[in-house]
Amino acid sequence: MTTKGNFPVTAGSIVVPYGHVIGNEKWRGSEIAQRLQGKIRLIFEDGLGLVDFHLSNRTCILYISEADLVAGDEFKRRLVRFRNASSLGGIVIVEKTQISDQYFLAVQKLVVLELGMVLLPVTNQREASQLITQLVHEQSKDLNSNPFLRKQCSQLAEPSLFRTVQQIPGVGKTKALLLLQQFGSIHRLCNASVKELELVVGQTLAQQIYSFLCS
């Protein structure tokens, strides 16, 4: 019998038609599943292994709940196993709540910088279902118009870009990660307004960054 900690990555052989989602059997009856029904075609399978939801275009979603974050490091091992064993594109949806917020930056660093996957925070399963629905609808369009998949191929995981952003006065590793997560490139960062920067790093540092980049 396969234990929880040794689930294989088995979703790669599944072909998912556009407009459909294959869901891991464990999500049957969940709030996500209930909210997805009627909006997209959701089919459950018990052979997805590490994957929670399998979309078309070889894109898989791994869902990290508040309970997963609080429970320990098992979710990290799951993410690493998926990345090491699969050529599929991974999108990680993470529940960012008042309880799990303290773990979020560490998860963000692991997912984006170390594993090179897309991370999308949600507050609950309702928001997660909205994201999945949007992803499915976007996948029927041109790849270049899909902001979620475009992030997956962006420069977020490039160490050189990460180091460059850290050279801005007042910006350390954490702030650099947040800025790249938000803007994605040096070009977009340089063209950001003070108000846009404030949403990421606060008023004081936003003004410092803006002055530095525009000097």
XYZ file of C-alpha atoms in Angstrom:
215
model
C 0.000 0.000 0.000
C 1.302 3.451 -0.925
C 1.776 5.690 2.075
C 0.890 9.363 2.078
C 4.541 10.387 2.114
C 5.423 8.252 -0.937
C 2.750 9.256 -3.434
C 4.244 9.122 -6.931
C 3.828 11.743 -9.625
C 1.424 9.961 -11.964
C -0.542 12.736 -13.652
C 1.746 13.093 -16.658
C 0.030 10.333 -18.664
C -3.392 11.962 -18.362
C -4.671 14.032 -21.289
C -7.081 16.710 -20.107
C -9.363 18.349 -22.693
C -9.697 22.141 -22.621
C -12.440 23.282 -20.260
C -11.945 20.230 -18.047
C -10.162 19.587 -14.757
C -9.154 16.216 -13.342
C -9.376 16.395 -9.558
C -7.711 14.144 -7.025
C -10.309 11.875 -5.455
C -9.495 13.294 -2.004
C -11.158 16.593 -3.015
C -14.545 15.014 -3.752
C -17.158 16.746 -1.607
C -14.853 19.651 -0.695
C -15.852 23.306 -0.960
C -13.531 23.726 -3.947
C -15.227 20.862 -5.784
C -18.714 22.132 -4.974
C -17.897 25.613 -6.263
C -16.230 24.306 -9.431
C -19.219 22.189 -10.403
C -21.327 23.948 -13.019
C -18.514 26.325 -13.986
C -16.131 23.792 -15.497
C -16.170 20.073 -16.189
C -14.668 18.426 -13.080
C -13.826 14.722 -13.125
C -12.315 12.867 -10.178
C -9.522 10.298 -10.394
C -7.730 8.404 -7.624
C -4.429 8.074 -9.509
C -3.068 11.631 -9.471
C -0.494 10.961 -6.760
C 1.012 14.233 -5.541
C -1.190 16.357 -7.788
C -4.447 17.893 -6.531
C -5.865 19.177 -9.821
C -4.681 18.458 -13.366
C -5.519 21.026 -16.051
C -4.917 20.942 -19.782
C -1.584 22.105 -21.248
C 0.288 19.776 -18.864
C -0.398 22.139 -15.975
C -0.930 20.777 -12.485
C -2.085 22.457 -9.297
C -0.704 21.556 -5.909
C -2.810 22.908 -3.056
C -1.171 23.771 0.270
C -3.755 24.354 2.971
C -3.464 26.224 6.236
C -3.421 22.847 7.996
C -0.534 21.658 5.782
C 1.548 24.718 6.680
C 0.950 24.363 10.392
C 1.528 20.593 10.428
C 5.219 20.703 9.474
C 7.488 20.092 6.494
C 5.639 17.302 4.696
C 4.234 19.753 2.138
C 7.806 20.891 1.318
C 8.869 17.329 0.584
C 5.804 16.929 -1.598
C 6.678 20.043 -3.621
C 10.296 18.985 -4.065
C 9.289 15.458 -5.139
C 6.907 16.884 -7.706
C 9.503 19.265 -9.121
C 12.241 16.609 -9.236
C 10.113 13.852 -10.726
C 7.921 15.683 -13.196
C 8.159 17.669 -16.429
C 4.694 19.070 -15.770
C 4.138 22.736 -15.029
C 3.365 23.274 -11.366
C 1.136 26.011 -9.959
C 1.089 26.105 -6.171
C -1.985 27.533 -4.466
C -1.321 28.386 -0.822
C -3.821 29.345 1.866
C -2.504 32.590 3.339
C -4.501 33.268 6.493
C -3.860 34.974 9.819
C -2.651 31.651 11.172
C -0.478 30.624 8.201
C 0.883 34.089 7.340
C 3.999 33.519 9.456
C 5.012 30.627 7.180
C 4.245 32.344 3.867
C 7.580 34.011 3.075
C 9.463 30.742 3.552
C 7.007 28.949 1.263
C 7.269 31.763 -1.278
C 11.061 31.467 -1.344
C 10.939 27.689 -1.769
C 8.294 27.652 -4.489
C 9.374 30.642 -6.592
C 13.143 30.920 -6.187
C 14.248 27.370 -5.466
C 11.709 25.304 -7.407
C 10.783 27.813 -10.137
C 7.036 27.278 -9.868
C 4.187 29.776 -9.766
C 2.747 30.592 -6.341
C -0.757 32.004 -5.943
C -1.991 32.899 -2.424
C -5.661 32.566 -1.475
C -7.496 33.089 1.785
C -9.853 30.120 1.458
C -11.181 27.394 -0.843
C -13.737 29.775 -2.361
C -10.944 31.973 -3.726
C -9.071 28.859 -4.850
C -12.061 27.697 -6.901
C -12.266 31.118 -8.562
C -8.567 30.915 -9.487
C -8.897 27.424 -10.920
C -11.931 28.471 -12.950
C -10.021 31.444 -14.336
C -7.026 29.265 -15.194
C -9.203 26.810 -17.089
C -10.900 29.582 -19.048
C -7.579 31.268 -19.815
C -6.054 28.032 -21.125
C -8.464 28.068 -24.033
C -6.830 31.307 -25.174
C -3.365 31.997 -26.519
C -0.547 31.059 -24.114
C 0.891 34.578 -24.244
C -2.349 36.040 -22.916
C -2.349 33.828 -19.819
C -0.762 35.762 -16.938
C -0.482 32.685 -14.723
C 1.363 30.532 -17.258
C 3.511 33.449 -18.378
C 4.765 33.830 -14.808
C 5.873 30.228 -14.895
C 8.407 31.031 -17.628
C 9.432 34.393 -16.211
C 12.716 35.408 -14.686
C 11.505 34.995 -11.115
C 13.710 31.965 -10.579
C 16.882 33.548 -11.968
C 19.407 34.164 -9.161
C 21.094 36.993 -11.098
C 17.871 38.994 -11.249
C 17.221 38.316 -7.576
C 20.694 39.585 -6.657
C 20.267 42.671 -8.830
C 17.097 43.748 -7.042
C 18.844 43.279 -3.692
C 21.344 45.983 -4.742
C 18.625 48.617 -4.366
C 19.201 50.427 -1.036
C 16.934 49.118 1.695
C 15.917 45.997 -0.221
C 16.973 42.675 1.270
C 16.121 39.123 0.270
C 12.535 39.240 1.504
C 11.675 42.568 -0.129
C 13.435 41.548 -3.358
C 11.335 38.387 -3.489
C 8.115 40.327 -2.953
C 9.028 42.896 -5.606
C 9.850 40.235 -8.193
C 6.710 38.311 -7.319
C 4.670 41.447 -7.965
C 6.430 43.003 -10.959
C 8.298 40.088 -12.565
C 11.094 42.072 -14.220
C 13.472 44.997 -13.723
C 11.719 46.873 -16.529
C 8.324 46.701 -14.836
C 9.873 47.535 -11.481
C 11.521 50.658 -12.911
C 8.207 51.767 -14.377
C 6.186 51.182 -11.210
C 4.601 54.150 -9.482
C 5.129 54.978 -5.808
C 1.571 53.832 -5.099
C 2.213 50.457 -6.745
C 5.421 50.025 -4.771
C 3.682 50.982 -1.523
C 1.330 48.030 -1.870
C 4.342 45.705 -1.742
C 6.923 47.299 0.580
C 5.203 50.165 2.405
C 5.332 53.931 2.004
C 8.856 54.756 3.236
C 10.741 52.085 1.290
C 8.548 52.646 -1.766
C 9.677 56.256 -1.939
C 13.323 55.222 -1.503
C 13.086 52.638 -4.297
C 11.305 55.053 -6.606
C 13.895 57.771 -6.014
C 16.774 55.345 -6.570
C 15.385 53.886 -9.796
C 14.407 57.245 -11.228
C 17.614 59.083 -10.312
